[in-house]
mmCIF file of C-alpha atoms in Angstrom:
data_model
loop_
_atom_site.group_PDB
_atom_site.id
_atom_site.type_symbol
_atom_site.label_atom_id
_atom_site.label_comp_id
_atom_site.label_asym_id
_atom_site.label_seq_id
_atom_site.Cartn_x
_atom_site.Cartn_y
_atom_site.Cartn_z
ATOM 1 C CA MET A 81 -0.149 0.087 0.506
ATOM 2 C CA GLU A 82 1.435 3.372 -0.928
ATOM 3 C CA ALA A 83 2.875 5.074 1.990
ATOM 4 C CA ASN A 84 1.005 8.337 1.506
ATOM 5 C CA PHE A 85 -2.327 6.590 1.044
ATOM 6 C CA LEU A 86 -1.808 4.530 4.064
ATOM 7 C CA THR A 87 -0.889 7.557 6.169
ATOM 8 C CA ALA A 88 -3.562 10.483 4.676
ATOM 9 C CA VAL A 89 -6.544 8.612 4.103
ATOM 10 C CA PHE A 90 -6.610 4.796 5.011
ATOM 11 C CA LEU A 91 -5.323 5.416 8.680
ATOM 12 C CA PRO A 92 -7.797 8.344 9.554
ATOM 13 C CA LEU A 93 -10.809 6.567 8.041
ATOM 14 C CA ALA A 94 -9.386 3.563 10.086
ATOM 15 C CA LEU A 95 -9.860 5.439 13.089
ATOM 16 C CA PHE A 96 -12.641 6.681 12.493
ATOM 17 C CA ILE A 97 -14.730 3.709 11.730
ATOM 18 C CA ILE A 98 -12.828 2.050 14.958
ATOM 19 C CA MET A 99 -13.785 5.051 17.043
ATOM 20 C CA LEU A 100 -17.888 5.089 15.604
ATOM 21 C CA GLY A 101 -17.929 1.154 16.103
ATOM 22 C CA MET A 102 -17.407 2.341 19.855
ATOM 23 C CA GLY A 103 -20.158 5.186 19.330
ATOM 24 C CA LEU A 104 -22.471 2.367 18.643
ATOM 25 C CA THR A 105 -21.834 0.991 22.200
ATOM 26 C CA LEU A 106 -22.764 4.484 23.732
ATOM 27 C CA THR A 107 -25.394 5.746 25.704
ATOM 28 C CA LEU A 108 -25.563 9.256 27.816
ATOM 29 C CA GLU A 109 -25.735 6.906 30.975
ATOM 30 C CA ASP A 110 -22.091 5.999 30.225
ATOM 31 C CA PHE A 111 -21.051 9.331 31.201
ATOM 32 C CA LYS A 112 -23.337 9.890 34.173
ATOM 33 C CA ARG A 113 -21.817 6.555 35.307
ATOM 34 C CA VAL A 114 -19.094 9.116 36.920
ATOM 35 C CA VAL A 115 -21.615 10.871 38.705
ATOM 36 C CA ILE A 116 -23.440 7.705 40.004
ATOM 37 C CA TYR A 117 -20.149 5.341 40.721
ATOM 38 C CA PRO A 118 -17.434 8.415 40.894
ATOM 39 C CA LYS A 119 -15.237 6.359 43.539
ATOM 40 C CA ALA A 120 -14.587 3.522 40.762
ATOM 41 C CA VAL A 121 -14.480 6.015 37.336
ATOM 42 C CA LEU A 122 -12.282 8.630 39.188
ATOM 43 C CA ILE A 123 -9.628 5.907 40.621
ATOM 44 C CA GLY A 124 -9.758 4.805 36.799
ATOM 45 C CA LEU A 125 -9.582 7.803 35.466
ATOM 46 C CA GLY A 126 -6.537 8.931 37.546
ATOM 47 C CA ALA A 127 -4.666 5.775 36.673
ATOM 48 C CA GLN A 128 -5.009 6.222 32.872
ATOM 49 C CA LEU A 129 -4.435 10.014 32.874
ATOM 50 C CA ILE A 130 -2.118 10.454 35.452
ATOM 51 C CA MET A 131 -0.090 7.285 36.298
ATOM 52 C CA LEU A 132 -0.113 5.902 32.634
ATOM 53 C CA PRO A 133 2.309 8.761 31.358
ATOM 54 C CA ILE A 134 4.490 8.523 34.582
ATOM 55 C CA VAL A 135 5.028 4.552 33.978
ATOM 56 C CA GLY A 136 5.450 5.102 29.868
ATOM 57 C CA PHE A 137 8.277 8.130 30.615
ATOM 58 C CA GLY A 138 9.523 5.828 33.204
ATOM 59 C CA ILE A 139 9.943 3.036 30.893
ATOM 60 C CA ALA A 140 11.190 4.922 27.788
ATOM 61 C CA SER A 141 13.706 6.673 29.923
ATOM 62 C CA VAL A 142 15.521 3.637 31.612
ATOM 63 C CA PHE A 143 15.647 1.596 28.142
ATOM 64 C CA PRO A 144 17.920 2.395 25.704
ATOM 65 C CA LEU A 145 15.881 3.708 22.672
ATOM 66 C CA ASP A 146 16.437 5.419 19.788
ATOM 67 C CA PRO A 147 15.070 9.077 20.638
ATOM 68 C CA GLN A 148 12.284 8.959 18.451
ATOM 69 C CA LEU A 149 11.017 5.382 19.417
ATOM 70 C CA ALA A 150 10.924 6.541 22.983
ATOM 71 C CA VAL A 151 8.663 9.427 22.180
ATOM 72 C CA GLY A 152 6.961 6.847 20.506
ATOM 73 C CA VAL A 153 6.160 4.896 23.451
ATOM 74 C CA MET A 154 5.378 8.098 25.122
ATOM 75 C CA ILE A 155 2.499 8.495 22.170
ATOM 76 C CA LEU A 156 1.088 5.310 23.216
ATOM 77 C CA ALA A 157 1.325 5.856 26.687
ATOM 78 C CA ALA A 158 -0.954 9.033 26.221
ATOM 79 C CA CYS A 159 -3.648 7.376 24.289
ATOM 80 C CA PRO A 160 -5.438 5.205 26.880
ATOM 81 C CA GLY A 161 -8.610 2.963 26.152
ATOM 82 C CA GLY A 162 -10.130 2.308 23.176
ATOM 83 C CA PRO A 163 -12.764 -0.124 21.920
ATOM 84 C CA THR A 164 -10.228 -3.063 22.456
ATOM 85 C CA SER A 165 -10.505 -2.834 26.218
ATOM 86 C CA ASN A 166 -14.006 -3.266 26.351
ATOM 87 C CA MET A 167 -14.321 -6.363 24.443
ATOM 88 C CA ILE A 168 -11.551 -7.603 26.329
ATOM 89 C CA THR A 169 -13.257 -6.663 29.829
ATOM 90 C CA PHE A 170 -16.371 -8.477 28.389
ATOM 91 C CA LEU A 171 -14.527 -11.335 28.142
ATOM 92 C CA ALA A 172 -12.846 -11.225 30.891
ATOM 93 C CA GLY A 173 -16.331 -11.263 32.771
ATOM 94 C CA GLY A 174 -15.400 -7.425 34.565
ATOM 95 C CA ASP A 175 -17.779 -4.673 34.935
ATOM 96 C CA VAL A 176 -18.173 -3.742 31.018
ATOM 97 C CA ALA A 177 -20.204 -1.018 32.123
ATOM 98 C CA LEU A 178 -17.082 0.611 33.770
ATOM 99 C CA SER A 179 -15.295 -0.183 30.966
ATOM 100 C CA VAL A 180 -17.312 1.523 28.253
ATOM 101 C CA THR A 181 -17.542 4.673 30.845
ATOM 102 C CA LEU A 182 -13.620 5.052 31.289
ATOM 103 C CA THR A 183 -13.154 4.174 27.589
ATOM 104 C CA ALA A 184 -16.262 7.225 26.915
ATOM 105 C CA ILE A 185 -15.027 10.050 29.512
ATOM 106 C CA SER A 186 -11.144 9.214 28.611
ATOM 107 C CA SER A 187 -11.853 9.773 25.200
ATOM 108 C CA LEU A 188 -12.951 13.313 25.856
ATOM 109 C CA ILE A 189 -10.151 14.230 28.343
ATOM 110 C CA THR A 190 -7.123 13.003 26.067
ATOM 111 C CA VAL A 191 -8.367 15.322 23.362
ATOM 112 C CA PHE A 192 -6.394 18.226 25.572
ATOM 113 C CA THR A 193 -4.071 15.967 27.154
ATOM 114 C CA ILE A 194 -2.573 14.015 24.263
ATOM 115 C CA PRO A 195 -0.606 17.236 22.999
ATOM 116 C CA LEU A 196 0.511 18.376 26.002
ATOM 117 C CA VAL A 197 1.746 14.791 26.613
ATOM 118 C CA ILE A 198 3.589 14.599 23.267
ATOM 119 C CA ASN A 199 4.884 18.069 23.337
ATOM 120 C CA LEU A 200 6.770 17.455 26.835
ATOM 121 C CA SER A 201 7.912 14.334 25.587
ATOM 122 C CA MET A 202 9.842 15.524 22.421
ATOM 123 C CA GLN A 203 11.388 18.011 24.132
ATOM 124 C CA ARG A 204 13.058 15.460 27.077
ATOM 125 C CA PHE A 205 13.420 12.844 24.336
ATOM 126 C CA LEU A 206 14.469 15.093 21.243
ATOM 127 C CA GLY A 207 16.028 18.122 22.860
ATOM 128 C CA GLU A 208 14.990 21.636 23.701
ATOM 129 C CA GLY A 209 15.831 22.479 20.486
ATOM 130 C CA THR A 210 13.583 20.277 18.599
ATOM 131 C CA THR A 211 11.440 21.665 15.848
ATOM 132 C CA LEU A 212 8.834 19.253 15.727
ATOM 133 C CA GLN A 213 5.728 19.843 17.957
ATOM 134 C CA LEU A 214 2.129 19.757 18.129
ATOM 135 C CA PRO A 215 0.440 22.683 17.932
ATOM 136 C CA PHE A 216 -2.024 22.757 20.596
ATOM 137 C CA LEU A 217 -5.623 24.338 19.394
ATOM 138 C CA SER A 218 -5.323 22.825 15.833
ATOM 139 C CA THR A 219 -4.384 19.147 17.538
ATOM 140 C CA VAL A 220 -7.186 19.477 19.821
ATOM 141 C CA LEU A 221 -9.493 19.691 16.925
ATOM 142 C CA GLN A 222 -7.611 17.458 14.495
ATOM 143 C CA ILE A 223 -7.611 14.385 17.246
ATOM 144 C CA ALA A 224 -11.455 15.610 18.037
ATOM 145 C CA VAL A 225 -12.308 15.292 14.154
ATOM 146 C CA ILE A 226 -10.924 11.546 14.283
ATOM 147 C CA THR A 227 -12.098 10.145 17.556
ATOM 148 C CA LEU A 228 -15.266 12.590 19.280
ATOM 149 C CA LEU A 229 -16.836 13.056 16.022
ATOM 150 C CA PRO A 230 -17.014 9.366 14.798
ATOM 151 C CA ILE A 231 -18.022 8.360 18.792
ATOM 152 C CA ALA A 232 -20.957 11.384 18.717
ATOM 153 C CA ILE A 233 -22.477 9.678 15.049
ATOM 154 C CA GLY A 234 -22.328 6.620 16.614
ATOM 155 C CA MET A 235 -24.168 7.524 19.565
ATOM 156 C CA ILE A 236 -26.830 9.410 17.750
ATOM 157 C CA ALA A 237 -27.698 6.614 15.786
ATOM 158 C CA LYS A 238 -27.739 4.898 18.639
ATOM 159 C CA ARG A 239 -30.455 7.139 20.214
ATOM 160 C CA TYR A 240 -32.253 7.891 16.956
ATOM 161 C CA ALA A 241 -32.070 4.465 15.346
ATOM 162 C CA PRO A 242 -31.502 1.878 17.772
ATOM 163 C CA GLY A 243 -32.375 -0.913 15.522
ATOM 164 C CA LEU A 244 -29.922 0.454 12.497
ATOM 165 C CA ALA A 245 -27.423 0.329 15.102
ATOM 166 C CA ASP A 246 -27.786 -3.077 16.383
ATOM 167 C CA LYS A 247 -28.027 -4.206 13.584
ATOM 168 C CA VAL A 248 -25.014 -2.703 11.902
ATOM 169 C CA ASP A 249 -22.732 -2.843 15.479
ATOM 170 C CA LYS A 250 -21.443 -6.225 14.710
ATOM 171 C CA PRO A 251 -20.535 -5.709 11.278
ATOM 172 C CA VAL A 252 -18.565 -2.697 12.323
ATOM 173 C CA LYS A 253 -16.735 -4.237 15.081
ATOM 174 C CA TRP A 254 -15.458 -7.198 12.766
ATOM 175 C CA LEU A 255 -14.369 -4.143 9.775
ATOM 176 C CA SER A 256 -12.917 -2.248 12.733
ATOM 177 C CA LEU A 257 -10.561 -5.173 13.545
ATOM 178 C CA PHE A 258 -9.645 -5.806 9.897
ATOM 179 C CA PHE A 259 -8.748 -2.085 9.404
ATOM 180 C CA LEU A 260 -6.773 -2.671 12.714
ATOM 181 C CA ALA A 261 -5.060 -5.283 10.986
ATOM 182 C CA VAL A 262 -4.412 -3.497 7.785
ATOM 183 C CA VAL A 263 -2.928 -0.332 9.501
ATOM 184 C CA ILE A 264 -0.695 -2.027 12.040
ATOM 185 C CA THR A 265 0.472 -4.512 8.422
ATOM 186 C CA GLY A 266 0.858 -1.501 6.369
ATOM 187 C CA VAL A 267 3.371 0.381 9.032
ATOM 188 C CA LEU A 268 5.067 -2.452 9.766
ATOM 189 C CA LEU A 269 5.590 -2.941 6.067
ATOM 190 C CA ARG A 270 6.522 0.226 5.606
ATOM 191 C CA GLU A 271 9.631 -0.042 8.190
ATOM 192 C CA ARG A 272 10.361 -3.875 6.744
ATOM 193 C CA ASN A 273 14.062 -3.263 6.465
ATOM 194 C CA ASN A 274 14.646 -2.570 9.841
ATOM 195 C CA PHE A 275 11.491 -4.359 11.139
ATOM 196 C CA VAL A 276 13.793 -6.869 13.540
ATOM 197 C CA SER A 277 15.827 -4.276 14.882
ATOM 198 C CA TYR A 278 12.956 -2.429 16.175
ATOM 199 C CA VAL A 279 11.279 -5.395 17.346
ATOM 200 C CA ILE A 280 14.463 -5.947 19.479
ATOM 201 C CA ASP A 281 14.722 -2.797 20.260
ATOM 202 C CA VAL A 282 11.628 -1.647 21.193
ATOM 203 C CA GLY A 283 9.250 -4.948 21.671
ATOM 204 C CA TRP A 284 10.412 -5.582 25.075
ATOM 205 C CA VAL A 285 9.731 -2.160 26.031
ATOM 206 C CA THR A 286 6.149 -2.063 25.000
ATOM 207 C CA LEU A 287 5.357 -5.226 26.765
ATOM 208 C CA ALA A 288 6.714 -4.102 29.890
ATOM 209 C CA LEU A 289 4.566 -1.072 29.271
ATOM 210 C CA ASN A 290 1.525 -3.497 29.251
ATOM 211 C CA VAL A 291 2.250 -5.810 31.599
ATOM 212 C CA VAL A 292 3.735 -2.687 34.260
ATOM 213 C CA THR A 293 0.379 -0.900 33.899
ATOM 214 C CA MET A 294 -1.567 -3.832 34.158
ATOM 215 C CA VAL A 295 0.099 -4.994 37.224
ATOM 216 C CA LEU A 296 -0.046 -1.432 38.766
ATOM 217 C CA GLY A 297 -4.073 -1.102 37.835
ATOM 218 C CA PHE A 298 -4.568 -4.379 39.183
ATOM 219 C CA ALA A 299 -2.892 -3.334 42.559
ATOM 220 C CA ILE A 300 -4.554 0.158 42.547
ATOM 221 C CA ALA A 301 -8.218 -1.106 42.304
ATOM 222 C CA THR A 302 -7.608 -4.187 44.648
ATOM 223 C CA LEU A 303 -5.876 -1.868 47.210
ATOM 224 C CA THR A 304 -8.848 0.390 47.293
ATOM 225 C CA ARG A 305 -11.422 -2.155 47.267
ATOM 226 C CA LEU A 306 -13.538 -1.642 44.505
ATOM 227 C CA GLY A 307 -14.673 -5.364 43.830
ATOM 228 C CA GLU A 308 -13.754 -8.356 41.546
ATOM 229 C CA LYS A 309 -15.105 -6.827 38.220
ATOM 230 C CA SER A 310 -14.727 -3.571 39.028
ATOM 231 C CA THR A 311 -10.983 -4.550 39.043
ATOM 232 C CA THR A 312 -11.166 -6.641 36.142
ATOM 233 C CA ALA A 313 -12.279 -3.448 34.104
ATOM 234 C CA ILE A 314 -9.913 -0.948 35.258
ATOM 235 C CA THR A 315 -7.020 -3.474 35.290
ATOM 236 C CA ILE A 316 -7.586 -3.862 31.350
ATOM 237 C CA GLU A 317 -8.474 -0.198 30.725
ATOM 238 C CA VAL A 318 -4.821 1.112 32.181
ATOM 239 C CA GLY A 319 -2.869 -2.014 30.249
ATOM 240 C CA ILE A 320 -4.371 -1.733 27.120
ATOM 241 C CA GLN A 321 -4.025 1.463 25.192
ATOM 242 C CA ASN A 322 -5.470 2.858 21.729
ATOM 243 C CA GLY A 323 -2.737 2.159 19.651
ATOM 244 C CA THR A 324 -4.720 2.975 16.633
ATOM 245 C CA LEU A 325 -5.092 6.658 17.435
ATOM 246 C CA ALA A 326 -1.424 6.596 18.857
ATOM 247 C CA ILE A 327 -0.177 5.095 14.960
ATOM 248 C CA ALA A 328 -2.344 8.082 13.478
ATOM 249 C CA ILE A 329 -0.685 10.730 15.659
ATOM 250 C CA ALA A 330 2.357 9.349 14.820
ATOM 251 C CA SER A 331 2.515 8.646 11.208
ATOM 252 C CA THR A 332 -0.425 11.175 9.529
ATOM 253 C CA PRO A 333 1.118 14.450 7.710
ATOM 254 C CA ALA A 334 -1.298 16.582 9.167
ATOM 255 C CA LEU A 335 0.318 15.497 13.045
ATOM 256 C CA LEU A 336 3.619 14.526 13.861
ATOM 257 C CA ASN A 337 4.089 12.785 10.493
ATOM 258 C CA THR A 338 6.847 10.595 11.438
ATOM 259 C CA PRO A 339 6.346 7.051 11.007
ATOM 260 C CA THR A 340 9.165 5.630 13.417
ATOM 261 C CA MET A 341 7.250 7.171 16.530
ATOM 262 C CA ALA A 342 4.584 4.637 15.374
ATOM 263 C CA ILE A 343 6.676 1.563 15.557
ATOM 264 C CA PRO A 344 5.796 1.132 19.172
ATOM 265 C CA ALA A 345 2.492 1.364 18.935
ATOM 266 C CA ALA A 346 2.374 -1.476 16.239
ATOM 267 C CA ILE A 347 4.096 -3.532 17.879
ATOM 268 C CA TYR A 348 2.163 -3.146 20.638
ATOM 269 C CA SER A 349 -1.112 -3.361 19.117
ATOM 270 C CA LEU A 350 0.104 -7.198 18.388
ATOM 271 C CA LEU A 351 1.266 -8.104 22.061
ATOM 272 C CA MET A 352 -1.686 -6.417 23.636
ATOM 273 C CA PHE A 353 -3.951 -9.351 22.376
ATOM 274 C CA VAL A 354 -1.746 -12.104 23.691
ATOM 275 C CA THR A 355 -1.328 -10.273 27.155
ATOM 276 C CA GLY A 356 -5.341 -9.222 26.804
ATOM 277 C CA ALA A 357 -6.305 -12.830 26.142
ATOM 278 C CA GLY A 358 -4.290 -14.160 28.839
ATOM 279 C CA PHE A 359 -5.244 -11.969 31.266
ATOM 280 C CA ALA A 360 -8.758 -12.339 30.422
ATOM 281 C CA TRP A 361 -8.045 -16.361 30.925
ATOM 282 C CA TRP A 362 -7.051 -15.476 34.505
ATOM 283 C CA ALA A 363 -9.881 -13.465 35.381
ATOM 284 C CA SER A 364 -12.553 -15.101 34.514
ATOM 285 C CA ARG A 365 -10.554 -18.633 35.968
ATOM 286 C CA ARG A 366 -10.245 -16.605 39.150
ATOM 287 C CA GLN A 367 -13.786 -15.612 39.597
ATOM 288 C CA GLY A 368 -15.250 -18.958 38.839
ATOM 289 C CA LEU A 369 -12.736 -20.231 41.709
ATOM 290 C CA LEU A 370 -14.189 -17.189 43.821
ATOM 291 C CA LYS A 371 -17.592 -17.883 43.356
ATOM 292 C CA ALA A 372 -17.261 -21.373 44.154
#
């Protein structure tokens, strides 16, 4: 696939469809739960929006990474949640409503936090003199268009045409997985000459980010006594990132337009299905033993 077409057309379209699919599962009640169940939602958001970038920064600083790959790790850490986390929470027997609520609210907040986290990361890893920056207002608008707009369209369809929304929900989910697979394949093929070295350099880093954040999410939810299902949901929400959004921010010509920075998210997007499936199996088995 032509690189320019992948980044300029296909990638934003893929993200649009993926976020549209998420919107088809949301209602206004998902946003109201922050008032009804404030403890679990606030703990989950705090872990996603504060702890996750701190852990990402620590991991990117400790491992001997190329500066652009280090920034790529931080882009990934700045993009929590996503439709995949909701699916894995369902498979793990977690609180799907809490998972969806955290994904919905974090999608609103990260529109504003993503450019801040990424610009600070580029100053840290690329140097104070770097000319590569994300203009705050234009970045907020662009991220809103490719994330919040399709979510809003999906929610409107869910509200005013529930029959149609339910009918297309499953096909859109499968289409989303297809688009995600094509995006990851396209990014990795474009960097195929350096693929093995990238896997060696950044594979362990993204795995560490995934596993460490899941462990910390589980620990925080357990220590705050949120209950088994809520603990499962928060563990997955904190540990499973929105790799497609991270790839789009790194690769899209209107944003960073630096394909190397998309490599951590592409590799991570493959690993998270393995660790997510493993955790889902363990969590569902654990809940069965606790009930017994």
